[in-house]
Tab-separated table of C-alpha atoms in Angstrom:
chain	number	residue	atom	x	y	z
A	1290	MET	CA	-28.502	-35.658	-16.571
A	1291	LYS	CA	-28.065	-38.498	-19.079
A	1292	ARG	CA	-27.293	-37.740	-22.709
A	1293	ASN	CA	-30.610	-39.065	-24.073
A	1294	THR	CA	-32.504	-36.906	-21.567
A	1295	LEU	CA	-30.531	-33.845	-22.627
A	1296	LEU	CA	-31.210	-34.672	-26.263
A	1297	LYS	CA	-34.903	-34.820	-25.520
A	1298	PHE	CA	-34.867	-31.313	-24.034
A	1299	TRP	CA	-32.719	-29.941	-26.856
A	1300	LEU	CA	-35.322	-31.153	-29.359
A	1301	ILE	CA	-38.405	-29.904	-27.538
A	1302	ILE	CA	-37.184	-26.563	-26.205
A	1303	PRO	CA	-38.063	-24.596	-29.414
A	1304	LEU	CA	-41.548	-26.102	-29.265
A	1305	MET	CA	-41.734	-25.314	-25.540
A	1306	LEU	CA	-40.825	-21.698	-26.247
A	1307	ALA	CA	-43.406	-21.493	-28.995
A	1308	GLY	CA	-46.005	-23.087	-26.720
A	1309	ALA	CA	-45.267	-20.651	-23.945
A	1310	LEU	CA	-45.698	-17.733	-26.313
A	1311	THR	CA	-48.931	-19.217	-27.601
A	1312	SER	CA	-50.328	-19.588	-24.077
A	1313	VAL	CA	-49.490	-15.962	-23.315
A	1314	THR	CA	-51.135	-14.623	-26.442
A	1315	ALA	CA	-54.106	-16.988	-26.070
A	1316	GLN	CA	-55.170	-15.116	-22.951
A	1317	ASP	CA	-55.223	-11.871	-24.883
A	1318	SER	CA	-54.346	-11.168	-28.508
A	1319	ARG	CA	-52.231	-8.227	-27.374
A	1320	GLU	CA	-48.684	-8.339	-26.000
A	1321	PRO	CA	-46.952	-6.820	-22.970
A	1322	ILE	CA	-44.772	-3.764	-23.369
A	1323	LEU	CA	-41.169	-4.946	-23.051
A	1324	SER	CA	-39.701	-2.921	-20.194
A	1325	ASP	CA	-37.368	-3.464	-17.277
A	1326	HIS	CA	-35.818	-1.964	-14.143
A	1327	VAL	CA	-32.567	-3.419	-12.773
A	1328	PRO	CA	-31.757	-1.248	-9.696
A	1329	SER	CA	-28.009	-2.043	-9.697
A	1330	GLU	CA	-27.461	-1.476	-13.440
A	1331	ILE	CA	-25.638	1.694	-14.539
A	1332	ILE	CA	-27.421	3.577	-17.350
A	1333	TYR	CA	-26.697	6.502	-19.660
A	1334	THR	CA	-26.919	9.048	-16.806
A	1335	GLY	CA	-23.897	7.424	-15.159
A	1336	SER	CA	-26.061	6.441	-12.191
A	1337	THR	CA	-27.777	3.188	-11.272
A	1338	MET	CA	-31.410	2.596	-12.253
A	1339	ARG	CA	-32.247	3.239	-8.594
A	1340	ASP	CA	-30.269	6.312	-7.601
A	1341	PRO	CA	-28.904	6.021	-4.985
A	1342	LEU	CA	-28.937	2.240	-4.940
A	1343	PHE	CA	-28.709	1.989	-1.124
A	1344	PRO	CA	-29.923	5.207	0.581
A	1345	VAL	CA	-28.120	5.725	3.893
A	1346	SER	CA	-30.563	8.269	5.370
A	1347	GLY	CA	-33.962	9.825	4.850
A	1348	GLY	CA	-34.513	11.597	1.540
A	1349	SER	CA	-35.498	10.324	-1.895
A	1350	VAL	CA	-34.461	8.030	-4.749
A	1351	ASP	CA	-34.993	8.307	-8.491
A	1352	CYS	CA	-36.214	5.085	-10.127
A	1353	PHE	CA	-35.701	4.634	-13.876
A	1354	LEU	CA	-37.776	2.362	-16.124
A	1355	ARG	CA	-36.412	1.306	-19.529
A	1356	VAL	CA	-38.743	0.568	-22.468
A	1357	ASP	CA	-37.244	-1.486	-25.294
A	1358	VAL	CA	-39.174	0.152	-28.141
A	1359	PRO	CA	-39.655	3.940	-27.896
A	1360	GLY	CA	-43.213	5.164	-28.378
A	1361	LEU	CA	-45.066	2.065	-27.156
A	1362	MET	CA	-45.540	3.215	-23.571
A	1363	GLU	CA	-48.124	5.961	-23.120
A	1364	GLN	CA	-48.360	6.085	-19.333
A	1365	GLY	CA	-46.399	4.731	-16.415
A	1366	ILE	CA	-47.088	4.619	-12.696
A	1367	LEU	CA	-44.530	3.936	-9.955
A	1368	HIS	CA	-46.428	2.283	-7.086
A	1369	TYR	CA	-44.693	2.283	-3.698
A	1370	ARG	CA	-45.425	1.758	-0.028
A	1371	ILE	CA	-43.586	2.512	3.205
A	1372	ASN	CA	-43.304	-0.045	6.034
A	1373	GLY	CA	-46.121	-2.191	4.627
A	1374	ALA	CA	-48.728	0.612	4.534
A	1375	GLY	CA	-51.018	1.308	1.567
A	1376	TRP	CA	-49.661	1.627	-1.963
A	1377	LEU	CA	-49.115	5.170	-3.262
A	1378	PRO	CA	-48.884	6.136	-6.975
A	1379	VAL	CA	-46.274	8.374	-8.601
A	1380	SER	CA	-46.641	9.295	-12.279
A	1381	LEU	CA	-43.552	8.570	-14.387
A	1382	ALA	CA	-42.021	11.304	-16.549
A	1383	ILE	CA	-40.260	10.531	-19.824
A	1384	GLU	CA	-36.555	11.353	-20.061
A	1385	THR	CA	-35.641	13.613	-22.981
A	1386	GLU	CA	-32.077	12.324	-23.443
A	1387	PRO	CA	-31.892	10.501	-26.822
A	1388	THR	CA	-30.960	6.843	-26.326
A	1389	PRO	CA	-31.638	3.626	-28.270
A	1390	ASN	CA	-34.220	2.776	-25.610
A	1391	GLU	CA	-36.762	4.984	-23.895
A	1392	TYR	CA	-36.405	5.883	-20.216
A	1393	TRP	CA	-39.040	7.050	-17.739
A	1394	SER	CA	-38.438	8.026	-14.118
A	1395	GLY	CA	-40.231	8.667	-10.845
A	1396	THR	CA	-39.155	9.735	-7.342
A	1397	ILE	CA	-39.883	8.122	-3.959
A	1398	SER	CA	-39.456	10.007	-0.659
A	1399	PHE	CA	-38.865	8.312	2.717
A	1400	ASN	CA	-37.435	8.661	6.252
A	1401	ASP	CA	-34.590	6.957	8.127
A	1402	MET	CA	-34.962	3.178	8.612
A	1403	ASP	CA	-38.041	2.974	6.364
A	1404	LEU	CA	-38.708	-0.233	4.429
A	1405	VAL	CA	-39.599	0.795	0.883
A	1406	GLU	CA	-41.287	-1.505	-1.657
A	1407	TYR	CA	-42.173	-0.536	-5.228
A	1408	TYR	CA	-43.137	-1.783	-8.696
A	1409	PHE	CA	-44.041	-0.247	-12.054
A	1410	ALA	CA	-47.281	-0.290	-14.079
A	1411	VAL	CA	-46.898	0.312	-17.830
A	1412	THR	CA	-49.757	0.916	-20.288
A	1413	GLY	CA	-50.028	1.613	-24.015
A	1414	THR	CA	-52.708	1.405	-26.710
A	1415	GLY	CA	-52.993	-2.098	-28.131
A	1416	TYR	CA	-50.815	-3.683	-25.423
A	1417	ASP	CA	-51.466	-5.510	-22.180
A	1418	ALA	CA	-51.021	-3.606	-18.940
A	1419	THR	CA	-47.514	-4.657	-17.887
A	1420	PHE	CA	-46.175	-4.750	-14.338
A	1421	VAL	CA	-42.426	-4.716	-13.622
A	1422	TYR	CA	-40.994	-6.171	-10.373
A	1423	GLY	CA	-37.872	-7.996	-9.169
A	1424	THR	CA	-34.705	-7.732	-7.064
A	1425	ASP	CA	-31.616	-5.509	-6.976
A	1426	ASP	CA	-30.094	-7.530	-9.838
A	1427	LEU	CA	-33.082	-8.950	-11.730
A	1428	SER	CA	-36.143	-7.496	-13.457
A	1429	PHE	CA	-39.331	-9.404	-14.321
A	1430	MET	CA	-42.550	-8.619	-16.192
A	1431	THR	CA	-46.070	-9.901	-15.568
A	1432	THR	CA	-49.653	-9.080	-16.530
A	1433	ASP	CA	-50.802	-9.986	-13.002
A	1434	GLU	CA	-50.517	-6.993	-10.687
A	1435	SER	CA	-50.823	-9.115	-7.531
A	1436	THR	CA	-47.607	-10.917	-8.504
A	1437	ALA	CA	-45.785	-7.588	-8.815
A	1438	MET	CA	-47.113	-6.473	-5.437
A	1439	SER	CA	-46.031	-9.631	-3.623
A	1440	GLN	CA	-42.556	-9.676	-5.227
A	1441	ALA	CA	-41.885	-5.945	-5.486
A	1442	PHE	CA	-38.464	-4.295	-5.538
A	1443	SER	CA	-37.423	-3.261	-2.016
A	1444	PHE	CA	-34.708	-1.595	0.050
A	1445	MET	CA	-34.162	-0.579	3.683
A	1446	VAL	CA	-33.093	3.014	4.320
A	1447	GLY	CA	-29.867	3.175	6.330
A	1448	ILE	CA	-28.830	-0.430	5.656
A	1449	PRO	CA	-25.412	-0.380	3.933
A	1450	PRO	CA	-24.844	-2.303	0.681
A	1451	SER	CA	-24.065	-6.005	1.025
A	1452	PRO	CA	-20.343	-5.796	0.028
A	1453	THR	CA	-19.565	-4.177	3.424
A	1454	PRO	CA	-19.070	-7.473	5.355
A	1455	ALA	CA	-16.279	-8.428	2.954
A	1456	ASN	CA	-14.081	-5.785	4.602
A	1457	THR	CA	-14.069	-7.731	7.872
A	1458	ASN	CA	-11.844	-10.374	6.302
A	1459	THR	CA	-9.125	-8.049	5.027
A	1460	PRO	CA	-7.577	-7.076	8.412
A	1461	MET	CA	-7.021	-10.745	9.309
A	1462	PRO	CA	-3.840	-11.228	7.236
A	1463	GLY	CA	-2.490	-7.922	8.576
A	1464	THR	CA	-2.933	-8.827	12.226
A	1465	ALA	CA	-1.394	-12.263	11.743
A	1466	THR	CA	1.873	-11.069	10.166
A	1467	PRO	CA	3.363	-9.378	13.295
A	1468	THR	CA	2.941	-12.565	15.349
A	1469	PRO	CA	6.068	-14.435	14.172
A	1470	MET	CA	8.133	-11.250	14.688
A	1471	ALA	CA	7.186	-11.195	18.376
A	1472	SER	CA	8.386	-14.767	18.839
A	1473	GLU	CA	11.823	-13.996	17.375
A	1474	THR	CA	12.700	-10.785	19.262
A	1475	PRO	CA	12.682	-12.158	22.860
A	1476	THR	CA	15.205	-14.876	22.004
A	1477	PRO	CA	18.392	-12.724	21.653
A	1478	TYR	CA	17.550	-10.624	24.721
A	1479	ALA	CA	17.172	-13.705	26.934
A	1480	THR	CA	20.511	-15.207	25.948
A	1481	ASP	CA	22.525	-11.940	26.251
A	1482	SER	CA	21.475	-10.680	29.690
A	1483	PRO	CA	22.240	-13.689	31.915
A	1484	THR	CA	25.690	-14.502	30.488
A	1485	PRO	CA	27.604	-11.270	31.401
A	1486	MET	CA	25.946	-11.103	34.821
A	1487	ALA	CA	27.348	-14.491	35.769
A	1488	THR	CA	30.931	-13.277	35.087
A	1489	ASP	CA	30.588	-10.588	37.751
A	1490	THR	CA	30.488	-13.175	40.555
A	1491	PRO	CA	34.305	-13.646	40.898
A	1492	SER	CA	34.771	-9.938	41.668
A	1493	ALA	CA	32.399	-10.328	44.572
A	1494	THR	CA	34.335	-13.331	45.985
A	1495	ALA	CA	37.748	-11.516	45.979
A	1496	THR	CA	39.884	-11.789	49.227
A	1497	PRO	CA	40.085	-8.072	50.233
A	1498	PRO	CA	37.242	-8.496	52.761
A	1499	PRO	CA	39.362	-10.494	55.399
A	1500	PRO	CA	40.966	-7.374	57.012
A	1501	THR	CA	37.505	-5.883	57.095
A	1502	VAL	CA	35.546	-8.950	58.125
A	1503	THR	CA	33.308	-6.780	60.240
A	1504	ASN	CA	32.159	-5.060	57.073
A	1505	THR	CA	29.230	-7.415	56.761
A	1506	PRO	CA	27.162	-5.000	54.639
A	1507	THR	CA	29.568	-5.411	51.746
A	1508	ASN	CA	28.873	-9.145	51.669
A	1509	THR	CA	25.127	-8.788	51.823
A	1510	PRO	CA	24.763	-6.749	48.597
A	1511	THR	CA	27.038	-9.132	46.726
A	1512	GLY	CA	24.779	-12.060	47.548
A	1513	PRO	CA	21.617	-10.413	46.199
A	1514	VAL	CA	23.466	-9.213	43.103
A	1515	THR	CA	24.305	-12.778	42.159
A	1516	ASP	CA	20.807	-13.988	43.046
A	1517	THR	CA	18.904	-11.250	41.207
A	1518	PRO	CA	19.813	-12.199	37.621
A	1519	THR	CA	18.692	-15.772	38.211
A	1520	PRO	CA	14.943	-14.956	38.451
A	1521	THR	CA	15.184	-12.353	35.694
A	1522	VAL	CA	16.444	-15.014	33.321
A	1523	GLU	CA	13.547	-17.281	34.216
A	1524	THR	CA	10.784	-14.708	33.842
A	1525	PRO	CA	11.251	-14.035	30.093
A	1526	THR	CA	11.363	-17.774	29.431
A	1527	PRO	CA	7.583	-18.346	29.723
A	1528	THR	CA	6.874	-15.226	27.676
A	1529	MET	CA	8.929	-16.659	24.835
A	1530	GLY	CA	6.853	-19.815	24.807
A	1531	THR	CA	3.532	-17.953	24.630
A	1532	PRO	CA	3.945	-16.018	21.336
A	1533	THR	CA	5.383	-19.027	19.497
A	1534	SER	CA	1.973	-20.710	19.586
A	1535	THR	CA	0.078	-17.748	18.088
A	1536	PRO	CA	0.923	-18.343	14.385
A	1537	GLY	CA	-1.626	-21.183	14.444
A	1538	PRO	CA	-4.642	-18.871	13.718
A	1539	ASP	CA	-3.074	-17.927	10.353
A	1540	THR	CA	-4.806	-20.911	8.753
A	1541	PRO	CA	-8.279	-19.278	8.343
A	1542	THR	CA	-6.880	-16.384	6.282
A	1543	PRO	CA	-7.258	-17.988	2.823
A	1544	VAL	CA	-11.089	-17.789	3.019
A	1545	PRO	CA	-12.202	-16.815	-0.521
A	1546	SER	CA	-14.463	-13.859	-1.214
A	1547	PRO	CA	-17.316	-13.735	-3.763
A	1548	ASN	CA	-15.206	-11.201	-5.665
A	1549	ASP	CA	-12.820	-14.022	-6.542
A	1550	TYR	CA	-15.364	-15.479	-8.954
A	1551	GLN	CA	-16.909	-14.482	-12.276
A	1552	LEU	CA	-19.801	-15.927	-14.271
A	1553	ASP	CA	-20.467	-15.298	-17.976
A	1554	LEU	CA	-23.567	-16.488	-19.836
A	1555	VAL	CA	-22.673	-16.880	-23.522
A	1556	ILE	CA	-25.016	-17.469	-26.481
A	1557	ASN	CA	-23.605	-18.104	-29.953
A	1558	GLN	CA	-26.009	-15.631	-31.641
A	1559	THR	CA	-29.007	-13.524	-30.688
A	1560	TRP	CA	-31.326	-14.224	-33.664
A	1561	PHE	CA	-32.065	-17.689	-35.008
A	1562	ASN	CA	-33.570	-19.101	-38.171
A	1563	ALA	CA	-34.551	-22.659	-39.036
A	1564	GLY	CA	-31.515	-24.946	-39.066
A	1565	ASP	CA	-29.228	-22.610	-37.084
A	1566	GLN	CA	-27.231	-24.237	-34.309
A	1567	PHE	CA	-28.302	-22.976	-30.867
A	1568	ARG	CA	-25.540	-23.000	-28.245
A	1569	LEU	CA	-25.800	-21.629	-24.699
A	1570	ASP	CA	-22.856	-21.896	-22.285
A	1571	VAL	CA	-22.091	-20.821	-18.733
A	1572	ILE	CA	-18.411	-20.002	-18.168
A	1573	PHE	CA	-17.450	-19.873	-14.495
A	1574	TYR	CA	-14.086	-18.450	-13.414
A	1575	ASN	CA	-12.706	-19.632	-10.067
A	1576	ASN	CA	-9.740	-17.345	-9.375
A	1577	THR	CA	-8.770	-19.055	-6.120
A	1578	PRO	CA	-6.637	-22.152	-5.489
A	1579	HIS	CA	-9.608	-23.842	-3.802
A	1580	THR	CA	-12.336	-26.046	-5.272
A	1581	LEU	CA	-15.801	-24.483	-4.973
A	1582	VAL	CA	-18.977	-26.579	-4.774
A	1583	ALA	CA	-21.950	-24.367	-5.674
A	1584	ASN	CA	-25.452	-24.450	-7.165
A	1585	LEU	CA	-25.891	-23.275	-10.759
A	1586	ILE	CA	-29.266	-21.696	-11.579
A	1587	VAL	CA	-30.235	-21.009	-15.201
A	1588	LEU	CA	-33.626	-19.369	-15.731
A	1589	LEU	CA	-35.492	-19.124	-19.043
A	1590	ASP	CA	-37.907	-16.161	-19.121
A	1591	VAL	CA	-40.566	-16.310	-21.848
A	1592	HIS	CA	-42.476	-13.057	-21.318
A	1593	GLY	CA	-43.101	-13.770	-17.648
A	1594	GLN	CA	-43.295	-17.556	-17.834
A	1595	TYR	CA	-40.272	-19.178	-16.185
A	1596	PHE	CA	-38.476	-22.482	-16.749
A	1597	PHE	CA	-35.533	-23.677	-14.649
A	1598	TYR	CA	-32.532	-25.706	-15.785
A	1599	PRO	CA	-31.740	-28.603	-15.853
A	1600	GLU	CA	-35.239	-30.136	-16.204
A	1601	TRP	CA	-36.779	-26.904	-17.566
A	1602	ILE	CA	-39.626	-26.994	-15.067
A	1603	SER	CA	-41.618	-24.011	-13.798
A	1604	SER	CA	-40.590	-24.455	-10.128
A	1605	LEU	CA	-37.156	-23.587	-8.762
A	1606	ASP	CA	-34.499	-26.055	-9.886
A	1607	TRP	CA	-30.700	-26.070	-10.027
A	1608	GLU	CA	-27.655	-28.272	-10.591
A	1609	GLN	CA	-24.709	-28.624	-8.230
A	1610	LYS	CA	-21.328	-27.949	-9.839
A	1611	THR	CA	-17.769	-28.599	-8.641
A	1612	ASN	CA	-15.680	-25.639	-9.813
A	1613	ARG	CA	-11.941	-26.160	-9.702
A	1614	SER	CA	-9.338	-23.423	-9.811
A	1615	GLN	CA	-9.737	-22.466	-13.447
A	1616	ALA	CA	-12.294	-21.369	-16.039
A	1617	THR	CA	-14.908	-24.084	-16.479
A	1618	THR	CA	-17.424	-24.139	-19.350
A	1619	TYR	CA	-20.815	-25.774	-18.805
A	1620	ILE	CA	-22.854	-26.512	-21.957
A	1621	ILE	CA	-26.457	-25.685	-21.096
A	1622	LEU	CA	-28.047	-26.167	-24.539
A	1623	ASP	CA	-26.666	-27.258	-27.924
A	1624	PHE	CA	-29.122	-28.230	-30.683
A	1625	PRO	CA	-30.256	-27.253	-34.220
A	1626	TRP	CA	-33.133	-24.765	-34.228
A	1627	ASP	CA	-36.426	-26.401	-35.210
A	1628	GLU	CA	-37.990	-25.457	-38.530
A	1629	GLU	CA	-41.520	-25.535	-37.120
A	1630	ALA	CA	-40.987	-23.109	-34.235
A	1631	SER	CA	-43.097	-19.956	-34.621
A	1632	ASN	CA	-41.414	-16.563	-34.405
A	1633	GLY	CA	-40.555	-15.007	-31.063
A	1634	TYR	CA	-38.510	-12.168	-29.555
A	1635	GLY	CA	-37.415	-10.709	-26.227
A	1636	ILE	CA	-36.702	-14.146	-24.707
A	1637	LEU	CA	-34.228	-14.071	-21.820
A	1638	PHE	CA	-31.860	-16.458	-20.098
A	1639	TYR	CA	-30.458	-15.627	-16.639
A	1640	ALA	CA	-27.634	-17.499	-14.885
A	1641	ALA	CA	-26.119	-17.331	-11.385
A	1642	MET	CA	-23.954	-19.471	-9.084
A	1643	PHE	CA	-25.064	-19.637	-5.435
A	1644	ASP	CA	-23.766	-21.272	-2.284
A	1645	GLU	CA	-25.599	-24.273	-0.853
A	1646	THR	CA	-27.903	-22.084	1.263
A	1647	PHE	CA	-28.647	-19.663	-1.625
A	1648	SER	CA	-27.600	-16.768	0.623
A	1649	LEU	CA	-24.366	-15.916	-1.227
A	1650	ASN	CA	-23.939	-15.273	-4.940
A	1651	TYR	CA	-20.544	-16.165	-6.438
A	1652	GLY	CA	-19.855	-13.619	-9.184
A	1653	ASP	CA	-22.451	-11.496	-10.956
A	1654	ILE	CA	-25.830	-12.587	-12.295
A	1655	ASP	CA	-25.611	-12.558	-16.100
A	1656	SER	CA	-28.307	-12.563	-18.782
A	1657	VAL	CA	-28.691	-12.824	-22.563
A	1658	GLU	CA	-31.634	-12.020	-24.864
A	1659	PHE	CA	-32.536	-13.727	-28.136
A	1660	GLY	CA	-35.300	-14.243	-30.699
A	1661	TRP	CA	-36.100	-16.275	-33.787
A	1662	ASP	CA	-38.051	-16.176	-37.042
């Protein structure tokens, strides 16, 4: 993106945020109840927000909902369905453990190989009914229940967690290392065995046989003895040539794993006033010796309204990045906060680096929250 285009977005983004908030509140003077559920996140119980995260057999899971401000939520319902059947409600119970936030939980039961989908409905006096949905690593809010239904959290019972395929790469270096050893060992054996056998031939050609010329059997074994080592020397020769070509497959072993990467989303402060400098960076760590070409997605979440970097449009957008073997910092936004922007809070940025097919995430998905006055 050209510099003047970036400058344009830096200047209008506070107004865009304010406009998005205005459009939300224009539909209803009330506000949603800020709450979230990130299934893979570890909370105060020491477990993930969906416990267990990936059920391996029939049973149940506990699903935790976090409310930012204690006391706002009066009732919560965990809606779930099994294998696409009708939605079933489970009432949420508040957790008594004192924490800065408020936690509610509900339990879902299922059988082996069931596909389970679920979302949360949150209500409170003076606030919009809020519906929470998302993925294993992301949580979203909406006031439209049909959106939550169509994009509900989900998991398949008995399907192992996604890191499992990474283990298939680890045996490859181990199996390749014995190969050169096999090519070295046959060499000394082939050179030792034929040499001493050839020295035995003179003893077989000694002159004592003339007085016993009729002793033909003694000559017949000597002939085969001298002939036998000749084929034995030739047979190991092809076997030595075969293993020497096997080290070639060692080249695929340096295939990098997603665990070799790390992404950090960094904001210079979390609360802004007029005139403050706003700076948002993505720092991507490539811990391999290889250059990685990947797609950077940065999502701005304004209470359920979404804007995608780099053009800050509402449909999916991204920017391709070439990440060399080092830590690379990408400046996403850098501008002075506008004096005319109305106040706002609970605004979120999310960032992730995906492969070109968006099927593999390099490093973790990171997020930051901020507000202004």
